[in-house]
Coordinates of C-alpha atoms in Angstrom, one line a residue:
M201 CA -25.3 44.4 -14.5
L202 CA -28.5 42.2 -14.1
N203 CA -28.4 41.7 -17.9
D204 CA -25.2 39.6 -17.5
L205 CA -27.0 37.0 -15.5
N206 CA -28.9 33.8 -16.6
L207 CA -32.0 33.9 -14.5
F208 CA -35.5 32.4 -14.3
T209 CA -37.1 35.9 -14.6
S210 CA -38.3 37.3 -17.9
S211 CA -37.6 41.0 -17.4
D212 CA -35.3 43.4 -15.5
E213 CA -38.3 44.7 -13.6
E214 CA -39.4 41.3 -12.4
T215 CA -35.8 40.5 -11.4
R216 CA -35.5 43.7 -9.3
V217 CA -38.8 43.0 -7.5
I218 CA -37.9 39.4 -6.6
L219 CA -34.3 40.4 -5.8
K220 CA -35.4 43.1 -3.4
D221 CA -38.0 40.8 -1.8
L222 CA -35.4 38.1 -1.1
H223 CA -32.9 40.7 0.2
Q224 CA -35.6 42.0 2.6
K225 CA -36.2 38.5 3.9
G226 CA -32.5 38.4 4.9
C227 CA -31.1 36.2 2.0
C228 CA -27.4 36.7 1.3
P229 CA -26.3 37.9 -2.2
R230 CA -25.2 34.4 -3.3
C231 CA -28.5 32.8 -2.2
I232 CA -30.4 35.5 -4.1
L233 CA -28.5 34.6 -7.2
R234 CA -29.2 30.9 -6.6
F235 CA -32.9 31.3 -6.2
L236 CA -33.1 33.6 -9.3
G237 CA -31.7 30.8 -11.3
E238 CA -28.0 31.6 -11.9
K239 CA -26.0 28.4 -12.4
R240 CA -22.7 29.6 -13.9
P241 CA -19.7 29.6 -11.5
S242 CA -18.2 33.1 -12.4
P243 CA -20.9 35.3 -11.0
Y244 CA -20.4 33.8 -7.5
V245 CA -16.6 34.4 -7.4
P246 CA -16.6 38.0 -6.1
S247 CA -16.8 38.6 -2.3
E248 CA -20.1 39.1 -0.5
Q249 CA -19.5 42.9 -0.4
E250 CA -18.7 43.1 -4.1
L251 CA -21.8 41.1 -4.9
Y252 CA -23.9 43.4 -2.8
S253 CA -22.5 46.5 -4.5
Q254 CA -22.9 44.9 -8.0
Y255 CA -26.4 43.4 -7.8
I256 CA -28.2 44.4 -4.6
K257 CA -27.5 48.0 -4.0
P258 CA -28.7 49.2 -7.4
C259 CA -32.1 47.6 -6.7
V260 CA -32.9 49.2 -3.3
D261 CA -34.2 52.7 -2.7
E262 CA -31.4 55.2 -2.6
A263 CA -32.6 56.7 0.7
A264 CA -32.3 53.2 2.3
A265 CA -29.2 52.1 0.4
E266 CA -26.7 52.8 3.1
E267 CA -28.8 51.3 5.8
E268 CA -29.5 48.3 3.7
E269 CA -25.9 47.8 3.0
Q270 CA -25.0 47.8 6.7
K271 CA -27.8 45.4 7.4
A272 CA -26.7 43.1 4.6
L273 CA -23.1 43.0 5.8
S274 CA -24.0 42.7 9.5
T275 CA -23.6 39.6 11.6
E276 CA -27.1 38.4 10.8
K277 CA -26.9 35.2 8.9
C278 CA -28.8 34.2 5.8
P279 CA -31.9 32.2 6.6
A280 CA -31.5 30.0 3.4
C281 CA -27.9 28.9 3.7
L282 CA -27.5 29.5 7.5
G283 CA -24.7 31.9 6.7
I284 CA -22.5 29.3 5.1
L285 CA -22.1 31.3 1.9
Q286 CA -21.2 34.3 3.9
E287 CA -19.1 33.3 6.9
F288 CA -17.2 30.5 5.2
A289 CA -16.9 31.7 1.6
C290 CA -14.6 34.5 2.5
A291 CA -10.9 35.3 2.7
D292 CA -10.6 34.9 6.5
F293 CA -11.9 31.4 6.4
Y294 CA -9.8 30.5 3.4
Q295 CA -6.7 31.2 5.6
Q296 CA -8.0 28.7 8.2
I297 CA -8.2 26.1 5.5
I298 CA -4.6 26.9 4.3
E299 CA -3.3 26.6 7.9
T300 CA -5.0 23.2 8.3
V301 CA -3.5 21.9 5.0
K302 CA -0.1 23.1 6.0
E303 CA -0.3 21.4 9.4
A304 CA -1.4 18.1 7.8
D305 CA 1.7 18.1 5.6
H306 CA 0.4 16.2 2.6
E307 CA 1.7 16.0 -0.9
Y308 CA -0.9 16.8 -3.6
S309 CA -1.0 18.1 -7.2
D310 CA -4.6 19.4 -7.1
Y311 CA -7.5 19.4 -4.6
Q312 CA -11.2 19.0 -4.2
L313 CA -13.6 20.5 -1.7
S314 CA -16.2 18.3 0.1
L315 CA -18.9 19.8 2.3
M316 CA -21.1 18.1 4.8
L317 CA -24.0 20.4 5.4
P318 CA -26.6 20.5 8.2
V319 CA -29.8 18.8 7.2
A320 CA -31.7 22.0 8.1
T321 CA -30.3 23.6 4.9
I322 CA -32.6 21.3 2.9
L323 CA -35.6 22.3 5.0
R324 CA -34.8 26.0 4.8
Q325 CA -34.1 26.1 1.0
H326 CA -37.4 24.3 0.4
A327 CA -39.1 26.9 2.6
V328 CA -37.7 29.8 0.5
F329 CA -38.8 28.0 -2.6
V330 CA -42.3 27.4 -1.4
Y331 CA -42.5 31.1 -0.5
L332 CA -41.4 32.1 -4.1
V333 CA -43.8 29.7 -5.7
Q334 CA -46.7 31.0 -3.6
K335 CA -45.9 34.6 -4.5
Y336 CA -44.4 34.3 -8.0
R337 CA -45.8 31.0 -9.3
A338 CA -45.3 31.6 -13.0
T339 CA -41.6 32.3 -12.6
F340 CA -40.7 29.5 -10.1
E341 CA -43.1 26.6 -10.6
D342 CA -41.2 23.4 -11.3
K343 CA -37.8 25.2 -10.9
E344 CA -36.7 23.8 -7.5
E345 CA -34.4 21.1 -9.0
K346 CA -32.8 23.8 -11.2
I347 CA -31.6 25.9 -8.3
A348 CA -27.8 25.7 -7.7
T349 CA -26.9 23.9 -4.5
I350 CA -25.1 25.5 -1.6
K351 CA -22.3 23.0 -2.1
D352 CA -21.7 24.0 -5.8
V353 CA -21.9 27.7 -5.1
F354 CA -19.4 27.3 -2.2
K355 CA -17.0 25.5 -4.5
W356 CA -17.5 28.0 -7.4
S357 CA -16.9 31.0 -5.1
S358 CA -14.0 29.6 -3.1
G359 CA -12.2 27.5 -5.7
P360 CA -10.2 30.3 -7.5
S361 CA -9.0 31.9 -4.2
L362 CA -8.0 28.6 -2.6
S363 CA -6.2 27.5 -5.8
Q364 CA -4.2 30.7 -5.7
L365 CA -3.3 30.2 -2.0
L366 CA -2.5 26.5 -2.4
G367 CA -0.7 26.9 -5.6
V368 CA -2.5 23.9 -7.3
P369 CA -5.7 23.8 -9.4
F370 CA -9.2 23.1 -8.0
Q371 CA -10.9 20.0 -9.4
M372 CA -14.4 18.7 -8.9
R373 CA -12.8 15.3 -8.4
S374 CA -9.3 15.0 -6.9
A375 CA -7.4 12.4 -4.8
F376 CA -6.7 15.2 -2.2
D377 CA -9.8 16.2 -0.3
I378 CA -10.4 19.2 1.9
L379 CA -13.5 18.3 4.0
L380 CA -15.6 21.0 5.6
N381 CA -18.0 19.4 8.2
L382 CA -20.5 22.2 9.0
T383 CA -22.7 21.8 12.1
Y384 CA -25.9 23.7 13.1
K385 CA -27.0 22.7 16.6
P386 CA -30.7 23.4 16.2
S387 CA -30.9 21.3 13.0
D388 CA -32.7 18.3 14.4
Q389 CA -35.1 20.6 16.4
E390 CA -36.1 22.4 13.3
C391 CA -36.7 19.1 11.5
H392 CA -38.7 17.6 14.4
F393 CA -42.1 18.5 13.0
L394 CA -41.4 16.1 10.1
L395 CA -41.2 13.2 12.6
D396 CA -44.7 13.9 13.8
T397 CA -46.0 14.1 10.2
F398 CA -44.1 11.1 8.9
P399 CA -43.3 8.9 11.9
G400 CA -42.6 5.8 9.8
T401 CA -40.0 7.4 7.7
F402 CA -37.5 8.5 10.4
R403 CA -35.7 5.9 12.5
R404 CA -32.6 6.4 14.6
R405 CA -29.6 5.4 12.7
K406 CA -26.2 4.7 14.4
V407 CA -23.5 7.0 13.0
K408 CA -20.6 6.1 15.3
K409 CA -20.1 4.7 18.7
G410 CA -22.5 6.5 21.1
D411 CA -24.0 8.7 18.5
H412 CA -27.2 8.4 16.5
E413 CA -28.8 10.2 13.6
T414 CA -32.6 10.5 13.0
F415 CA -32.8 13.0 10.2
T416 CA -30.7 12.1 7.2
R417 CA -30.5 14.2 4.0
A418 CA -32.2 11.4 2.0
S419 CA -35.1 10.9 4.4
V420 CA -35.8 14.7 4.7
Q421 CA -35.5 15.1 0.9
K422 CA -38.0 12.3 0.5
V423 CA -40.7 13.6 2.8
L424 CA -40.4 17.1 1.5
G425 CA -41.1 15.7 -2.0
D426 CA -44.2 13.9 -0.7
M427 CA -45.5 16.8 1.3
M428 CA -48.0 19.3 -0.2
P429 CA -46.6 22.9 -0.1
S430 CA -49.7 24.1 1.7
D431 CA -49.2 21.5 4.5
F432 CA -45.5 22.4 4.7
S433 CA -46.1 26.2 5.0
R434 CA -48.6 25.6 7.9
K435 CA -45.9 23.7 9.8
F436 CA -42.8 25.7 8.9
S437 CA -42.2 29.4 8.3
C438 CA -42.0 30.3 4.6
P439 CA -39.7 32.0 4.2
P440 CA -37.7 30.8 7.2
A441 CA -36.6 33.0 10.0
A442 CA -32.9 34.0 10.6
P443 CA -30.9 31.1 12.1
R444 CA -30.9 31.1 15.9
E445 CA -27.2 30.1 16.1
A446 CA -24.2 30.4 13.9
C447 CA -22.8 27.3 12.1
T448 CA -19.5 25.8 13.2
C449 CA -17.0 24.1 10.8
D450 CA -14.5 21.4 11.4
I451 CA -11.8 21.3 8.7
S452 CA -10.0 18.1 7.8
V453 CA -7.9 16.9 4.9
S454 CA -7.1 13.5 3.5
H455 CA -5.7 11.8 0.4
D456 CA -7.3 8.8 -1.4
A457 CA -5.6 5.5 -0.7
V458 CA -2.6 4.6 -2.7
F459 CA -2.0 0.9 -3.6
V460 CA 1.5 -0.5 -3.8
A461 CA 1.7 -4.0 -5.4
G462 CA 4.4 -6.5 -5.9
R463 CA 5.4 -10.1 -5.2
Y464 CA 7.1 -11.5 -2.1
Q465 CA 9.3 -14.5 -1.6
K466 CA 9.5 -16.1 1.8
Y467 CA 12.6 -18.0 2.7
S468 CA 11.9 -18.7 6.4
R469 CA 10.0 -21.6 7.9
E470 CA 9.3 -19.7 11.0
L471 CA 7.4 -16.7 9.7
S472 CA 3.7 -16.1 9.4
Q473 CA 2.2 -14.1 6.6
T474 CA 0.4 -11.6 8.9
P475 CA 0.9 -10.8 12.6
W476 CA -0.1 -13.9 14.5
I477 CA -2.0 -12.8 17.6
I478 CA -3.8 -15.1 20.0
D479 CA -5.7 -13.7 23.0
G480 CA -4.1 -10.4 22.5
E481 CA -0.6 -11.8 22.6
L482 CA 1.8 -11.6 19.6
K483 CA 3.1 -15.2 19.0
M484 CA 5.9 -14.2 16.6
Q485 CA 8.2 -11.2 16.6
S486 CA 7.6 -10.5 12.9
S487 CA 5.6 -11.5 9.8
V488 CA 5.8 -11.2 6.0
Q489 CA 3.4 -8.2 6.3
D490 CA 5.7 -6.4 8.8
L491 CA 8.8 -7.0 6.7
V492 CA 7.2 -6.1 3.4
C493 CA 5.6 -2.9 4.8
Q494 CA 8.3 -1.5 7.0
V495 CA 10.1 0.7 4.4
I496 CA 6.9 1.4 2.4
L497 CA 5.2 2.8 5.4
G498 CA 8.2 5.0 6.3
R499 CA 8.2 6.5 2.8
F500 CA 4.5 7.0 2.2
R501 CA 3.6 7.9 5.8
P502 CA 0.0 6.7 5.7
A503 CA -2.5 7.0 8.6
D504 CA -3.1 3.2 8.3
H505 CA -2.6 0.3 5.9
K506 CA -4.0 -3.0 4.8
F507 CA -2.0 -5.9 3.5
S508 CA -3.5 -8.4 1.1
A509 CA -2.1 -11.3 -0.9
S510 CA -3.2 -13.8 -3.4
G511 CA -3.7 -16.7 -0.9
R512 CA -1.2 -17.5 1.9
E513 CA 1.2 -20.2 2.9
D514 CA 1.6 -21.8 6.3
V515 CA 4.3 -20.5 8.7
D516 CA 6.6 -23.5 8.0
V517 CA 6.2 -23.2 4.2
R518 CA 8.5 -21.2 1.9
M519 CA 7.3 -19.1 -1.0
L520 CA 9.8 -19.3 -3.8
G521 CA 10.0 -18.8 -7.6
L522 CA 8.6 -15.4 -8.7
G523 CA 6.8 -15.1 -5.3
R524 CA 3.3 -14.4 -4.2
P525 CA 1.4 -11.3 -5.5
F526 CA 0.5 -8.8 -2.8
V527 CA -0.9 -5.3 -2.4
V528 CA -0.6 -2.8 0.4
E529 CA -3.4 -0.3 0.7
L530 CA -2.0 2.9 2.1
I531 CA -4.8 4.8 3.8
N532 CA -4.5 8.6 3.8
P533 CA -0.8 8.7 2.7
H534 CA 1.1 12.0 3.3
R535 CA 3.6 11.2 0.6
I536 CA 2.4 10.1 -2.8
K537 CA 4.9 11.2 -5.4
F538 CA 7.1 8.2 -6.2
S539 CA 8.8 7.4 -9.5
P540 CA 9.7 3.9 -10.7
E541 CA 13.2 4.6 -9.6
D542 CA 12.0 5.5 -6.1
L543 CA 10.0 2.3 -5.8
K544 CA 13.1 0.4 -7.0
A545 CA 15.0 2.0 -4.1
I546 CA 12.3 1.0 -1.6
Q547 CA 12.4 -2.6 -2.9
K548 CA 16.2 -2.7 -2.6
E549 CA 16.2 -1.3 0.9
T550 CA 13.5 -3.8 2.0
N551 CA 15.5 -6.7 0.6
A552 CA 18.7 -5.5 2.3
K553 CA 17.0 -5.3 5.7
T554 CA 16.2 -9.0 6.0
D555 CA 17.1 -12.5 4.7
S556 CA 13.7 -13.9 5.6
I557 CA 11.8 -12.4 2.7
G558 CA 12.4 -10.7 -0.6
I559 CA 10.1 -8.5 -2.7
R560 CA 10.1 -7.8 -6.5
D561 CA 8.1 -6.0 -9.2
L562 CA 7.2 -3.2 -6.7
Q563 CA 4.8 -0.7 -8.4
I564 CA 1.8 1.6 -7.8
V565 CA -1.5 0.3 -9.1
T566 CA -5.0 1.6 -9.3
R567 CA -7.9 0.6 -7.1
E568 CA -9.4 -1.1 -10.1
D569 CA -6.2 -3.1 -10.7
V570 CA -6.4 -4.5 -7.1
G571 CA -9.5 -6.5 -8.1
K572 CA -7.3 -8.7 -10.3
L573 CA -5.5 -9.9 -7.2
K574 CA -8.6 -11.8 -6.1
E575 CA -9.9 -12.7 -9.6
G576 CA -9.7 -16.4 -10.4
E577 CA -9.0 -17.3 -6.8
E578 CA -10.4 -20.8 -7.4
D579 CA -9.2 -21.1 -11.0
K580 CA -5.5 -20.1 -10.8
S581 CA -3.0 -22.9 -10.3
K582 CA -0.1 -23.3 -7.9
M583 CA 3.0 -25.3 -8.0
Y584 CA 4.6 -27.0 -5.0
T585 CA 7.6 -29.1 -4.1
A586 CA 7.0 -31.3 -1.1
L587 CA 9.7 -33.3 0.7
C588 CA 7.9 -36.5 1.6
W589 CA 8.6 -39.7 3.6
C590 CA 7.3 -43.1 2.9
E591 CA 7.5 -46.2 5.1
R592 CA 9.2 -48.1 2.3
P593 CA 11.4 -47.1 -0.6
L594 CA 9.5 -46.1 -3.7
T595 CA 9.6 -48.6 -6.6
S596 CA 9.8 -47.7 -10.3
Q597 CA 6.1 -48.7 -10.5
D598 CA 5.3 -46.2 -7.7
T599 CA 7.1 -43.4 -9.6
Q600 CA 5.4 -44.3 -12.9
T601 CA 2.0 -44.3 -11.2
L602 CA 2.5 -40.9 -9.7
D603 CA 4.1 -39.4 -12.8
S604 CA 1.3 -40.5 -15.0
T605 CA -1.5 -39.2 -12.8
K606 CA -3.2 -36.2 -14.3
D607 CA -6.2 -34.1 -13.2
L608 CA -6.8 -36.1 -10.0
V609 CA -10.0 -35.0 -8.3
L610 CA -9.7 -34.7 -4.5
Y611 CA -12.5 -34.5 -1.9
Q612 CA -11.1 -32.7 1.1
K613 CA -13.0 -32.2 4.4
T614 CA -11.8 -29.2 6.3
P615 CA -8.5 -30.3 7.9
I616 CA -8.5 -31.0 11.6
R617 CA -5.8 -28.5 12.2
V618 CA -7.9 -25.6 11.0
L619 CA -11.3 -26.9 11.9
H620 CA -11.5 -24.6 14.9
R621 CA -11.6 -21.5 12.6
R622 CA -13.0 -22.8 9.3
T623 CA -16.4 -24.1 8.4
L624 CA -16.7 -27.9 8.2
A625 CA -17.2 -28.7 4.5
T626 CA -16.0 -31.0 1.8
R627 CA -14.2 -29.2 -0.9
E628 CA -13.5 -30.6 -4.4
R629 CA -10.0 -29.7 -5.6
K630 CA -7.9 -31.0 -8.4
I631 CA -4.2 -32.0 -8.8
Y632 CA -3.3 -31.3 -12.4
S633 CA 0.0 -33.2 -12.4
M634 CA 2.7 -34.6 -10.2
T635 CA 6.3 -36.0 -10.6
V636 CA 8.6 -37.8 -8.2
E637 CA 12.3 -37.0 -7.6
P638 CA 14.2 -39.4 -5.2
V639 CA 16.2 -37.8 -2.5
N640 CA 17.6 -40.7 -0.4
G641 CA 16.3 -43.7 1.4
L642 CA 12.8 -43.2 2.3
Q643 CA 12.6 -39.6 1.3
F644 CA 11.6 -38.1 -2.0
N645 CA 10.5 -34.8 -3.5
L646 CA 7.0 -34.6 -4.9
H647 CA 6.4 -31.8 -7.5
L648 CA 2.8 -30.8 -7.8
S649 CA 0.6 -28.6 -9.9
T650 CA -2.7 -28.0 -8.2
Q651 CA -5.8 -26.0 -8.2
A652 CA -5.7 -23.0 -5.8
G653 CA -7.1 -23.9 -2.4
T654 CA -5.8 -27.5 -2.4
Y655 CA -4.6 -28.7 1.0
V656 CA -1.3 -30.2 0.0
K657 CA -0.2 -31.4 3.4
E658 CA -3.4 -33.3 3.8
F659 CA -3.1 -34.8 0.3
V660 CA 0.2 -36.3 1.4
H661 CA -0.7 -37.8 4.8
G662 CA -4.5 -38.2 4.3
D663 CA -5.6 -36.4 7.4
F664 CA -7.0 -39.6 8.9
G665 CA -8.9 -40.2 5.7
R666 CA -10.5 -36.8 5.5
T667 CA -8.8 -36.2 2.1
Q668 CA -9.6 -38.8 -0.5
P669 CA -7.7 -40.0 -2.5
N670 CA -4.4 -39.2 -1.0
L671 CA -0.7 -40.2 -1.4
R672 CA -1.1 -43.1 1.1
T673 CA -4.0 -44.6 -0.9
L674 CA -2.1 -44.1 -4.2
L675 CA 1.0 -45.8 -2.9
G676 CA -0.6 -48.3 -0.5
A677 CA 1.9 -47.2 2.2
D678 CA 2.1 -44.8 5.1
C679 CA 3.3 -41.4 4.0
D680 CA 4.0 -38.1 5.6
I681 CA 5.3 -34.6 4.7
L682 CA 8.6 -33.2 6.0
A683 CA 8.7 -29.8 4.3
L684 CA 6.8 -27.8 1.7
D685 CA 7.7 -25.1 -0.8
V686 CA 5.3 -23.1 -3.0
T687 CA 7.3 -22.7 -6.2
A688 CA 4.8 -20.8 -8.3
V689 CA 1.5 -18.9 -8.0
N690 CA 0.3 -18.8 -11.5
I691 CA -1.5 -15.4 -11.7
D692 CA -0.2 -12.8 -14.2
W693 CA -0.4 -9.9 -11.8
P694 CA 1.1 -7.5 -11.1
P695 CA 3.0 -6.9 -14.4
R696 CA 6.5 -8.1 -14.4
I697 CA 9.2 -5.4 -13.9
D698 CA 12.2 -7.3 -12.5
P699 CA 14.2 -10.0 -14.4
A700 CA 13.5 -13.7 -14.0
P701 CA 14.9 -15.4 -10.9
E702 CA 17.6 -17.1 -12.8
D703 CA 18.9 -13.7 -13.9
E704 CA 19.0 -12.5 -10.3
A705 CA 20.8 -15.5 -8.8
E706 CA 23.8 -13.3 -7.8
S707 CA 21.7 -10.4 -6.5
G708 CA 20.6 -12.2 -3.3
I709 CA 16.9 -11.4 -4.0
V710 CA 16.0 -14.9 -4.9
Q711 CA 17.4 -17.4 -2.5
G712 CA 15.9 -20.7 -3.6
T713 CA 13.8 -22.3 -6.3
G714 CA 12.8 -25.5 -4.6
T715 CA 15.3 -28.0 -5.8
S716 CA 15.6 -31.3 -3.9
G717 CA 18.9 -30.3 -2.3
E718 CA 17.7 -26.9 -1.1
L719 CA 14.4 -28.3 0.1
S720 CA 15.9 -31.1 2.2
Q721 CA 18.7 -28.9 3.5
S722 CA 16.3 -26.2 4.6
C723 CA 14.0 -28.5 6.5
S724 CA 14.8 -29.0 10.1
M725 CA 12.2 -31.8 10.2
A726 CA 14.0 -33.8 7.6
Q727 CA 15.2 -36.7 9.7
N728 CA 15.2 -40.5 9.0
Q729 CA 11.7 -40.6 10.4
P730 CA 8.9 -37.9 10.1
Q731 CA 7.5 -35.9 12.8
S732 CA 3.9 -36.9 12.3
H733 CA 1.2 -34.4 11.4
R734 CA -0.8 -36.0 14.2
E735 CA 1.5 -34.5 16.9
T736 CA 1.6 -30.9 15.8
E737 CA -0.8 -28.3 14.3
A738 CA 0.4 -25.9 11.7
P739 CA 0.1 -22.4 13.2
S740 CA -1.3 -20.8 10.0
V741 CA -4.0 -21.6 7.6
A742 CA -3.6 -24.4 5.1
V743 CA -1.8 -24.0 1.8

């Protein structure tokens, strides 16, 4: 049977000698195959007992065969892998994994295995290798990097069995992850001699609150590469002794994040984009985030979520037109199988639950696609309709002046209303075009196309001269803003799915497009005189 293996050794006799040597040092059958050079998955699939009968038993003396077999299959753990390829690569442990997966209640179509191994496994594998090089130099010199890892061998041996039990294929990379966190308590103690030898390499690193790590896999691997084998063998037993304690294993499962993208429209002037909390107190009962995510979270059942959008509007600003692009990152979702029809149903249910927001173009996107949400943050343009007040009626010359203004460069100091939470700076922004639409008396609509990041409210009233030029300087008269709508966020993402707003007018999804009548009627501030910006601070960030 040894002829079926791909090994470092050059003859059957040499293989038998080294195999018997490693077996006598306590190495398990899978570690023996690893150190002999086998790197194909199939030889590792049989159980430990089957591997012993197939490869080990024929190489030991017949008189001692029965005794050796009992010793090999006893509770003594392999000194190279700490018993990981014995105790955990077996049918009983596979059942523990299956029970954990069932309790977690995830949807998945395939799976991967991830192992977090004790750092001592690096030390012990190196110790076995140093021993082999010292005794069989011609066979093992420069072969350490070619030895199959404990992680790979575990996956090769357990993959077929777990696939059969789970009913889905094993993959080296899958969105559904079964994590085995293996712990060996004496690990740091065994590595401690390295701290005396290389004191500058090891520093305490915070892992989590109240917990620190001194010996990382990378740091131990580095110093072993720098250390002469003769120095190492004087400080650490080569080959290593049997482990003093058994490893323990914590099993957990998780699914990669799923990203749901779309566009939202906001019809309320009393709704923040995200939960508005000051000093631990929730200032508003709901938010765009809450309303958008409510149904999505119920269907996908994530452990947590993150909401992101392409910019944001103030609490008192509506978001109309095609809406503002957003994405919800669903962290460790338990349900992941949704068709376009399922997403359409989620969208419909969300829109039916509230008249404060609407969502459209709901779809699942990739992590790479999400980057497009933030691309061109400074380059994309936005369109607004602002209901404004002027201390005097606009003349035809005023209208002509504003309508003919193109690519107006603004210099905007951080607005006073957000100065407490934003860095003081002067930002250069551009208004690409503007047009005026009279409403009545002293009121008019100002339609704007601007660079993203432009403070529109401050452009209208000037913010005590902190925005230059502004509408006051252009008209030579006192101006203020009564209401503001965002009518377009010009970023072509996510891809369009739903019809244009004009085709949805009867559906109730789109409730406004920013016409003069809708804007003035929706604005509770639209009186004969403005409520000055100097008296109130907008509760959200600037538009």
